[in-house]
Coordinates of C-alpha atoms and ligand atoms in Angstrom, one line a residue:
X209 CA 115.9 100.9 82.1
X210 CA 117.0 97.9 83.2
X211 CA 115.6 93.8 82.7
X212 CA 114.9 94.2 86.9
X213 CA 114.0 97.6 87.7
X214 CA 114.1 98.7 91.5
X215 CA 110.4 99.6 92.1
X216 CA 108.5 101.6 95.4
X217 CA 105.4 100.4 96.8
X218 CA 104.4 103.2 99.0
X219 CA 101.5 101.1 101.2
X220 CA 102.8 97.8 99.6
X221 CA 101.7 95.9 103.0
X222 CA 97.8 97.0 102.4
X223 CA 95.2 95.2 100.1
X224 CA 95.8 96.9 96.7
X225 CA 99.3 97.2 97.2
X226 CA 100.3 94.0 98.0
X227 CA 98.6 93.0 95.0
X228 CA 100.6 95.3 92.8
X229 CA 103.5 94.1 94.7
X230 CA 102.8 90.1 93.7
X231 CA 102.7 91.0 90.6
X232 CA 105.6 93.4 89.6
X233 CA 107.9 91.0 91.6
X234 CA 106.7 87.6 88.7
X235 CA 107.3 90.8 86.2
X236 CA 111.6 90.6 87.8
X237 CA 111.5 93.6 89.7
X238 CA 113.3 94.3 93.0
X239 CA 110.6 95.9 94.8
X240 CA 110.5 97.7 97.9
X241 CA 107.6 98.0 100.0
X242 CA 107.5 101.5 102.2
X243 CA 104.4 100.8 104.8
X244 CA 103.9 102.4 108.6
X245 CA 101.0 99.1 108.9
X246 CA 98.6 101.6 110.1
X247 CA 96.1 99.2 108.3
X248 CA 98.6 97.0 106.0
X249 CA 99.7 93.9 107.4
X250 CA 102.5 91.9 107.3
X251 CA 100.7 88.7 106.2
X252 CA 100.0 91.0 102.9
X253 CA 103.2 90.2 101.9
X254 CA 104.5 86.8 103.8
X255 CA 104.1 85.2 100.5
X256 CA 107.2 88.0 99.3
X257 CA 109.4 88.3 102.8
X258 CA 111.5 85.1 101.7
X259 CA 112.5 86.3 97.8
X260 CA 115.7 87.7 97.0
X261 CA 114.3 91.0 94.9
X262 CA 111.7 91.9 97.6
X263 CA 112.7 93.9 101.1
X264 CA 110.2 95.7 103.2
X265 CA 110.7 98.9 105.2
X266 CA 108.7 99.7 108.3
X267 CA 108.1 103.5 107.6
X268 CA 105.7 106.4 106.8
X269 CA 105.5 108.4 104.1
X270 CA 105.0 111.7 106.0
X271 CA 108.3 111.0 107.7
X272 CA 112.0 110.7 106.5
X273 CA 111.3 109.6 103.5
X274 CA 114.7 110.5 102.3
X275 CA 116.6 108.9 104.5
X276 CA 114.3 105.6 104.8
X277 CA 114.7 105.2 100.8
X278 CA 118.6 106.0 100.8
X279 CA 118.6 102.4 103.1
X280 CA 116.5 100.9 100.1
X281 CA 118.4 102.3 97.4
X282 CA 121.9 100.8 99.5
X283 CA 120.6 97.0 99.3
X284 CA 118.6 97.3 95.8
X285 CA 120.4 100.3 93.9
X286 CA 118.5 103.2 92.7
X287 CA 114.6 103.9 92.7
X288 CA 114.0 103.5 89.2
X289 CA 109.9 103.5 89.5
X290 CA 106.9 104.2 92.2
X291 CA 104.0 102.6 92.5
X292 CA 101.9 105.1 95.2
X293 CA 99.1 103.9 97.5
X294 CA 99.6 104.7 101.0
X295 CA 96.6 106.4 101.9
X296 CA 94.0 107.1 104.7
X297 CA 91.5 105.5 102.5
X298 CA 88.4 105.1 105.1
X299 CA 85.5 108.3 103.7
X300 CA 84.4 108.8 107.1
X301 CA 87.6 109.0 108.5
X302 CA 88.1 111.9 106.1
X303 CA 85.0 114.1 107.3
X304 CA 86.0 113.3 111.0
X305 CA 89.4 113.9 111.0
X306 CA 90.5 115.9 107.8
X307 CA 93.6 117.6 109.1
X308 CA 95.0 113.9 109.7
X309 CA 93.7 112.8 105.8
X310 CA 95.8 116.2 104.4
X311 CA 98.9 115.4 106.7
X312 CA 99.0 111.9 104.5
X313 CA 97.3 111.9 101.7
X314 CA 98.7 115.0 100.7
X315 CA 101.6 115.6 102.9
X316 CA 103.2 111.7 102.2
X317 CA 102.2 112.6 98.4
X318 CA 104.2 116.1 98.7
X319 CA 107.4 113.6 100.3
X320 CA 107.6 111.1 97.7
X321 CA 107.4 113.7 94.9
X322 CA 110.0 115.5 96.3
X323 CA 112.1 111.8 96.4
X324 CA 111.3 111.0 92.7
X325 CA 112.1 114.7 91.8
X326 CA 115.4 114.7 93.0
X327 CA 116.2 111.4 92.2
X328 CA 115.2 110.7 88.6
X329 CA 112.5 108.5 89.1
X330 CA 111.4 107.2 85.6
X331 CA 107.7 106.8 86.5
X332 CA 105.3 107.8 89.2
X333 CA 101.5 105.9 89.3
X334 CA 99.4 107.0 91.7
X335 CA 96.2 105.3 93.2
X336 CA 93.0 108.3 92.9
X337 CA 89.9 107.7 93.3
X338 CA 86.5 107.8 92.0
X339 CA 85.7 109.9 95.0
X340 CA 86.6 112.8 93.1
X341 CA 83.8 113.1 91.1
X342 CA 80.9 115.8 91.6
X343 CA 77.9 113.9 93.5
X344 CA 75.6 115.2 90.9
X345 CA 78.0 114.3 87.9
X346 CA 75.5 112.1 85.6
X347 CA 76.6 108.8 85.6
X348 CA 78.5 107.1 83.7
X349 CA 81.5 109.6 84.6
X350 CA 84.1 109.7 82.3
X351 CA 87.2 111.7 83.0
X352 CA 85.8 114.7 81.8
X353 CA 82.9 114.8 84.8
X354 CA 83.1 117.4 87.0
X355 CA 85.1 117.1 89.6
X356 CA 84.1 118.4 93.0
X357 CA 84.6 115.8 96.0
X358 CA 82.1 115.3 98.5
X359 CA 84.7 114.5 101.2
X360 CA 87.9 115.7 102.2
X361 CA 89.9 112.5 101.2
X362 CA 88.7 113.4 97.8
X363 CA 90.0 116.6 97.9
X364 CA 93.0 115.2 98.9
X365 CA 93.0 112.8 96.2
X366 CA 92.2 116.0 93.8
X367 CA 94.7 118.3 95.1
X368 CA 97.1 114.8 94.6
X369 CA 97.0 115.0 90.8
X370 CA 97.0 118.8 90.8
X371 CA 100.6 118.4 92.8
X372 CA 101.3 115.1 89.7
X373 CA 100.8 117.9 86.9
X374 CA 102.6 120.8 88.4
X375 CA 105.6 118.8 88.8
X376 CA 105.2 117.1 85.3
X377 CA 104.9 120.1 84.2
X378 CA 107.9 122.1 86.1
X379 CA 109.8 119.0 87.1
X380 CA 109.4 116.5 84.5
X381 CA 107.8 113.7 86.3
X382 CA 106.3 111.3 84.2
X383 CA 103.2 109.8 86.0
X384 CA 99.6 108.3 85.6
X385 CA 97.1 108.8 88.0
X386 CA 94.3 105.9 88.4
X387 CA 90.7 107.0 89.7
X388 CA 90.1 103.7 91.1
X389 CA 86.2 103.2 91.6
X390 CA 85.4 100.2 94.2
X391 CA 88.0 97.8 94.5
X392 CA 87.3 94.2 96.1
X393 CA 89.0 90.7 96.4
X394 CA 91.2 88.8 99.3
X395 CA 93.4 90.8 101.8
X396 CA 90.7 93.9 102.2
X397 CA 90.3 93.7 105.7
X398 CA 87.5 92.0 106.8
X399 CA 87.2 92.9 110.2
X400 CA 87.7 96.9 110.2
X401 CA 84.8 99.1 110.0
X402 CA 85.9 101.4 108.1
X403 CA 86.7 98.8 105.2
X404 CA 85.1 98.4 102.0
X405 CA 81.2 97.3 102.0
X406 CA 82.6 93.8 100.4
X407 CA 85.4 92.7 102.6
X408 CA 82.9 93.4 105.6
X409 CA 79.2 92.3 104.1
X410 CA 81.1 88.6 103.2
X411 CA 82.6 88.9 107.1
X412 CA 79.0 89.6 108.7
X413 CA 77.5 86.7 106.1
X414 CA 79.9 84.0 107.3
X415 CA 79.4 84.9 110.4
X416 CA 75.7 85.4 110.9
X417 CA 76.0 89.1 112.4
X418 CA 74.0 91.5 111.5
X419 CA 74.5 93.4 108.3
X420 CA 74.3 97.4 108.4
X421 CA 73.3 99.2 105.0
X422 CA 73.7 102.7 104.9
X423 CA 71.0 104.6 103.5
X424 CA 68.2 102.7 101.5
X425 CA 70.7 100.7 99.7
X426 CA 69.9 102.2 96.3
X427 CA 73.2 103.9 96.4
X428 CA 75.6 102.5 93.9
X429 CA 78.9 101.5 93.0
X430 CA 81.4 99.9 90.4
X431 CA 83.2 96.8 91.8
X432 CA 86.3 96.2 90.3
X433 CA 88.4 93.2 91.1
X434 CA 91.6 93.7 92.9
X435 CA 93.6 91.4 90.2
X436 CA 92.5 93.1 87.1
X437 CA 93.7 96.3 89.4
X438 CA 96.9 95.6 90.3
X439 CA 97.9 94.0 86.5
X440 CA 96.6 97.3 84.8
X441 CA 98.6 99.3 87.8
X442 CA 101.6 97.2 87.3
X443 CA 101.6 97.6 83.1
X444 CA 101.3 101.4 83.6
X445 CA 103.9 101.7 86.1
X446 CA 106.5 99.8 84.0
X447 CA 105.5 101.7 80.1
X448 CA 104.8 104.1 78.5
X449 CA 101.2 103.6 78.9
X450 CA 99.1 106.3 80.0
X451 CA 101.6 108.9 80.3
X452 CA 100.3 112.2 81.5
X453 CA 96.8 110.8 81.9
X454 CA 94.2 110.8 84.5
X455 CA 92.4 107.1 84.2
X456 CA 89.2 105.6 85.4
X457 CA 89.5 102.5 86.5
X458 CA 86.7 100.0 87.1
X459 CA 83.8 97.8 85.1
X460 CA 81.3 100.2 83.5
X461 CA 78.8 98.1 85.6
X462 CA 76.5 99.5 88.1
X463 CA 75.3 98.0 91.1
X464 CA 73.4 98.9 94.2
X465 CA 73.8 97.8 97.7
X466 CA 70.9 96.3 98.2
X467 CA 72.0 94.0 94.9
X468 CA 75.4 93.3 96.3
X469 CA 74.0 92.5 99.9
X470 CA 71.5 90.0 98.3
X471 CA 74.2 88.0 95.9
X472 CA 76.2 88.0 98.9
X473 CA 73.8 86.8 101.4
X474 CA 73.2 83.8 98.4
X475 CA 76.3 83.3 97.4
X476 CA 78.0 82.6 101.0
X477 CA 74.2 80.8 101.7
X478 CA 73.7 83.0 104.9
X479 CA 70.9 83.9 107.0
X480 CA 71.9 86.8 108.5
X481 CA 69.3 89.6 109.2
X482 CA 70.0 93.0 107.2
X483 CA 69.4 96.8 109.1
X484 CA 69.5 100.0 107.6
X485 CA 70.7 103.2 109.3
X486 CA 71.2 106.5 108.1
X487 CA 73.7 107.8 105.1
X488 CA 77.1 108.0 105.9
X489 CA 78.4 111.6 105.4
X490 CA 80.4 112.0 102.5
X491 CA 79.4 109.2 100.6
X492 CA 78.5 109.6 97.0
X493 CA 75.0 108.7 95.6
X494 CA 76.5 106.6 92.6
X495 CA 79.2 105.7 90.5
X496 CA 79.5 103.5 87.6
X497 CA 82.5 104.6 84.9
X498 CA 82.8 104.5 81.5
X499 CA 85.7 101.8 79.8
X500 CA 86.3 104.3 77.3
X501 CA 90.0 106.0 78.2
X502 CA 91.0 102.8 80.3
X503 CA 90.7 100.2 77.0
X504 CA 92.1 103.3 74.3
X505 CA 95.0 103.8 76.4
X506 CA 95.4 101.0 78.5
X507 CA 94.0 98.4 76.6
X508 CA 92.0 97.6 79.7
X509 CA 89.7 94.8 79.9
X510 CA 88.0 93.7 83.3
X511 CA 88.8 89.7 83.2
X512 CA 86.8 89.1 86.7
X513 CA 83.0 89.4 87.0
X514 CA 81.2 90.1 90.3
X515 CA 79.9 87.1 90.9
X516 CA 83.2 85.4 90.2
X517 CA 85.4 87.6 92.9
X518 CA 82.6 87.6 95.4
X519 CA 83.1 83.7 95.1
X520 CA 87.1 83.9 95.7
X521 CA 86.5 86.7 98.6
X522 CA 84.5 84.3 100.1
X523 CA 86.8 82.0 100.0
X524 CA 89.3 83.7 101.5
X525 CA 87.5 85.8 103.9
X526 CA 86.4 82.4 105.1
X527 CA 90.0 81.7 105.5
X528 CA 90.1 84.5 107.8
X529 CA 87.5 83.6 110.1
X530 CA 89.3 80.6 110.9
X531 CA 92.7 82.4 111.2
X532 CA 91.4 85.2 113.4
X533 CA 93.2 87.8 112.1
X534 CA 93.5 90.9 114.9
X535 CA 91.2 93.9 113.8
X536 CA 93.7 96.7 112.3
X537 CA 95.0 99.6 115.0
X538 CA 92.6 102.5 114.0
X539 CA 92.4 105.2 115.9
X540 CA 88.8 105.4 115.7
X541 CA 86.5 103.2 117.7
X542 CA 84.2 101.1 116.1
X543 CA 80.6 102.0 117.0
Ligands
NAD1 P1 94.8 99.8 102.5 O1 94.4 100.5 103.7 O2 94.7 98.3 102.5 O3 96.2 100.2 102.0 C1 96.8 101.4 102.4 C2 98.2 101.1 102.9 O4 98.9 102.3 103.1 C3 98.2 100.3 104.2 O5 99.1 99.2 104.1 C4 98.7 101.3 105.2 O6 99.3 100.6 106.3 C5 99.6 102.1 104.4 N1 99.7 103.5 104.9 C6 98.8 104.3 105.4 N2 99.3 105.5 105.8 C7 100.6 105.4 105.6 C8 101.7 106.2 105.9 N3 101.5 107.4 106.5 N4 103.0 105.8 105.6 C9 103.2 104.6 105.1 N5 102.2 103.7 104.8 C10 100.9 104.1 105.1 O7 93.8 100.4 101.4 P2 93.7 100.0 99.8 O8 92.2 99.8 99.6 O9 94.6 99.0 99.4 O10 94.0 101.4 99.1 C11 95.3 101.6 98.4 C12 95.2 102.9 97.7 O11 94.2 102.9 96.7 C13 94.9 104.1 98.6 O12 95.6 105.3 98.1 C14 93.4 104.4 98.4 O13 93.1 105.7 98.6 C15 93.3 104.0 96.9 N6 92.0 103.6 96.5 C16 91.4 102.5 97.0 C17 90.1 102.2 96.6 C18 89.4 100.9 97.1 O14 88.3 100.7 96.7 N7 90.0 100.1 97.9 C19 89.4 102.9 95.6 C20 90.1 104.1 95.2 C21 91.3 104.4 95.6
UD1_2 C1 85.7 103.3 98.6 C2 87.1 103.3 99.2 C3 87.8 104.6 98.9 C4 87.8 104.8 97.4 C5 86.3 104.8 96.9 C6 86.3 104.9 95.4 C7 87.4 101.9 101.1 C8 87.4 101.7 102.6 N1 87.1 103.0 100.6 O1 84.9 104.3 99.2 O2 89.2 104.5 99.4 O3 88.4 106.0 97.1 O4 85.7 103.6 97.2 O5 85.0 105.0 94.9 O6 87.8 101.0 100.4 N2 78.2 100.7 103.1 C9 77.1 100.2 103.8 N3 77.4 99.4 105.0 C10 78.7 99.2 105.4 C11 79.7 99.8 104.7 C12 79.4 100.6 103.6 O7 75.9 100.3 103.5 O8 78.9 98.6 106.4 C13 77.8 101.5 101.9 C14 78.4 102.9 102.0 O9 77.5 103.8 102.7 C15 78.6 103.3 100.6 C16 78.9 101.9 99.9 O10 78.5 100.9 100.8 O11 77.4 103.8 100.0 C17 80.4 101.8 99.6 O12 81.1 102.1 100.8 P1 82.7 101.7 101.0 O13 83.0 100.3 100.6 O14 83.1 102.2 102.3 O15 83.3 102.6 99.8 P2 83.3 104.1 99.4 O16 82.9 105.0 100.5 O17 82.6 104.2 98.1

């Protein structure tokens, strides 16, 4: 490999992936980011647009993928590694519309396998998900849980590492797959429904709407930060770490909604009033990981606390406000 390997960022424009992107370009990769912006956005990557190493193609990864990449590999030379994300990532979206979650979740997955298959692509990481995990799994789940999704997108995600193995296995990919559990921190979209409970409780805070929980709010997750994310993402991508493996990736700590909406309601000093309404379909009761696999063969450490990236979402999602981003083009109306 070379000093300035030529990486993929398949969804590089979203929130995780622009991350990752930030962070393999200080490591001196050329990087390419691969995105159709069906919710990425260019200001994702604004901070990147002007560098030498970094070029961003306006594409989707259930189209030509072939032929889009051959214009990447022209300017930056061969695709060395990939780092994939582009995803339908929205649960609800999932049990709604699951034909459309298969056609790119699995059907973009199938297309860049195919790519790094035939063009001897060092390294494949791809972003799973928690959401693979049996609903009645006892918590902590360690990689060992039973697996058996309560929603289509993660079956998708499922079916994704079965496809990693099989062509490991008859191919010779070398990959990691990541079972992210909640991620949170600047650039999740505030304003789309369908984003994560973080990104959209600190929007309704700081703007005095009304909050909406789900359920009784005793449902729980495990908030990872997007930094510690994206650095464990990128030192995966570019060794040997975690070869062949199927990672959790998240705190080990457990935390309801309820919880979360009260820290955020103090931390951004808001008054506004909280609702409940019925459970979502598909969503899992909880999920809290263990550190276990992630620190032994990662050497994974969480470096930011809840508290602490609630603060810096704030902060930005305050930015936002001000900035009025437009909502992302979903096909699905808000209700
Ligand atoms: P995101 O919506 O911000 O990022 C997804 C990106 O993929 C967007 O930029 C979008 O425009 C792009 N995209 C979608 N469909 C595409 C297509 N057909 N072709 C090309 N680009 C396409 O979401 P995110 O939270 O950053 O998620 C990134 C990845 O991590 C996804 O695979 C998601 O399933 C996974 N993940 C996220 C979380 C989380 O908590 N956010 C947890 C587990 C797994
Ligand atoms: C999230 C990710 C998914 C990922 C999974 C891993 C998003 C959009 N989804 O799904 O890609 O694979 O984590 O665990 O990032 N809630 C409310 N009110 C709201 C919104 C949400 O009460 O307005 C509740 C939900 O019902 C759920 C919890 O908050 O119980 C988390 O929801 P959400 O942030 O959408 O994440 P997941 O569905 O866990």
């Amino acid at each position: 490999m070379t000093d300035h390997p030529h990486v993929l960022v398949t969804g590089g424009a979203g929130f995780i992936g622009s991350h990752t992107a930030d962070v393999l370009l200080k490591r001196g990769c050329f990087v390419t980011v691969l995105d159709n912006l069906s919710t990425g956005y260019r200001a994702n990557i604004s901070q990147l647009e002007n560098q030498q190493r970094f070029q961003f193609i306006h594409g989707d990864v259930t189209g030509d993928v072939k032929g889009l990449l051959s214009k990447a590999a022209k300017r930056f030379g061969p695709i060395d590694r990939i780092a994939h994300f582009a995803a339908q990532t929205a649960v609800p979206i999932s049990v709604d519309d699951p034909a459309t979650d298969i056609a790119v979740n699995l059907g973009g997955t199938a297309r860049i396998l195919e790519y790094a298959r035939h063009n001897k692509v060092a390294k494949l990481v791809f972003a799973s998900s928690s959401a693979v995990y049996d609903d009645d799994a006892p918590v902590p789940v360690n990689e060992e849980s039973r697996a058996r999704p309560a929603s289509p997108y993660g079956i998708d995600k499922l079916a994704a590492e079965f496809f990693l193995d099989y062509y490991a296995r008859i191919f010779g990919l070398t990959f990691t797959a990541l079972r992210f559990m909640n991620v949170y921190g600047p650039r999740q979209d505030p304003k789309s429904w369908y984003s994560g409970v973080i990104s959209i409780f600190l929007d309704r805070a700081v703007t005095n709407q009304p909050i909406t929980i789900f359920d009784d709010g005793e449902q729980t997750r495990d908030f990872v930060y997007v930094s510690d994310v994206a650095e464990v993402f990128a030192e995966s991508l570019m060794s040997d770490k975690g070869n062949s493996a199927i990672i959790n990736i998240g705190t080990g700590v457990e935390v309801s909604i309820n919880t979360l909406t009260r820290t955020i309601l103090d931390l951004a000093g808001s008054s506004a009033p909280v609702k409940h309404e019925p459970p979502r379909a598909g969503d899992i009761r909880r999920s809290v990981t263990t550190m276990d696999k992630a620190v032994e063969l990662l050497d994974f450490h969480p470096k930011v606390g809840l508290r602490e990236g609630l603060a810096e979402t704030l902060a930005w999602v305050r930015t936002q406000t001000k900035t009025a981003r437009p909502p992302a083009p979903l096909k699905h109306a808000s209700p």
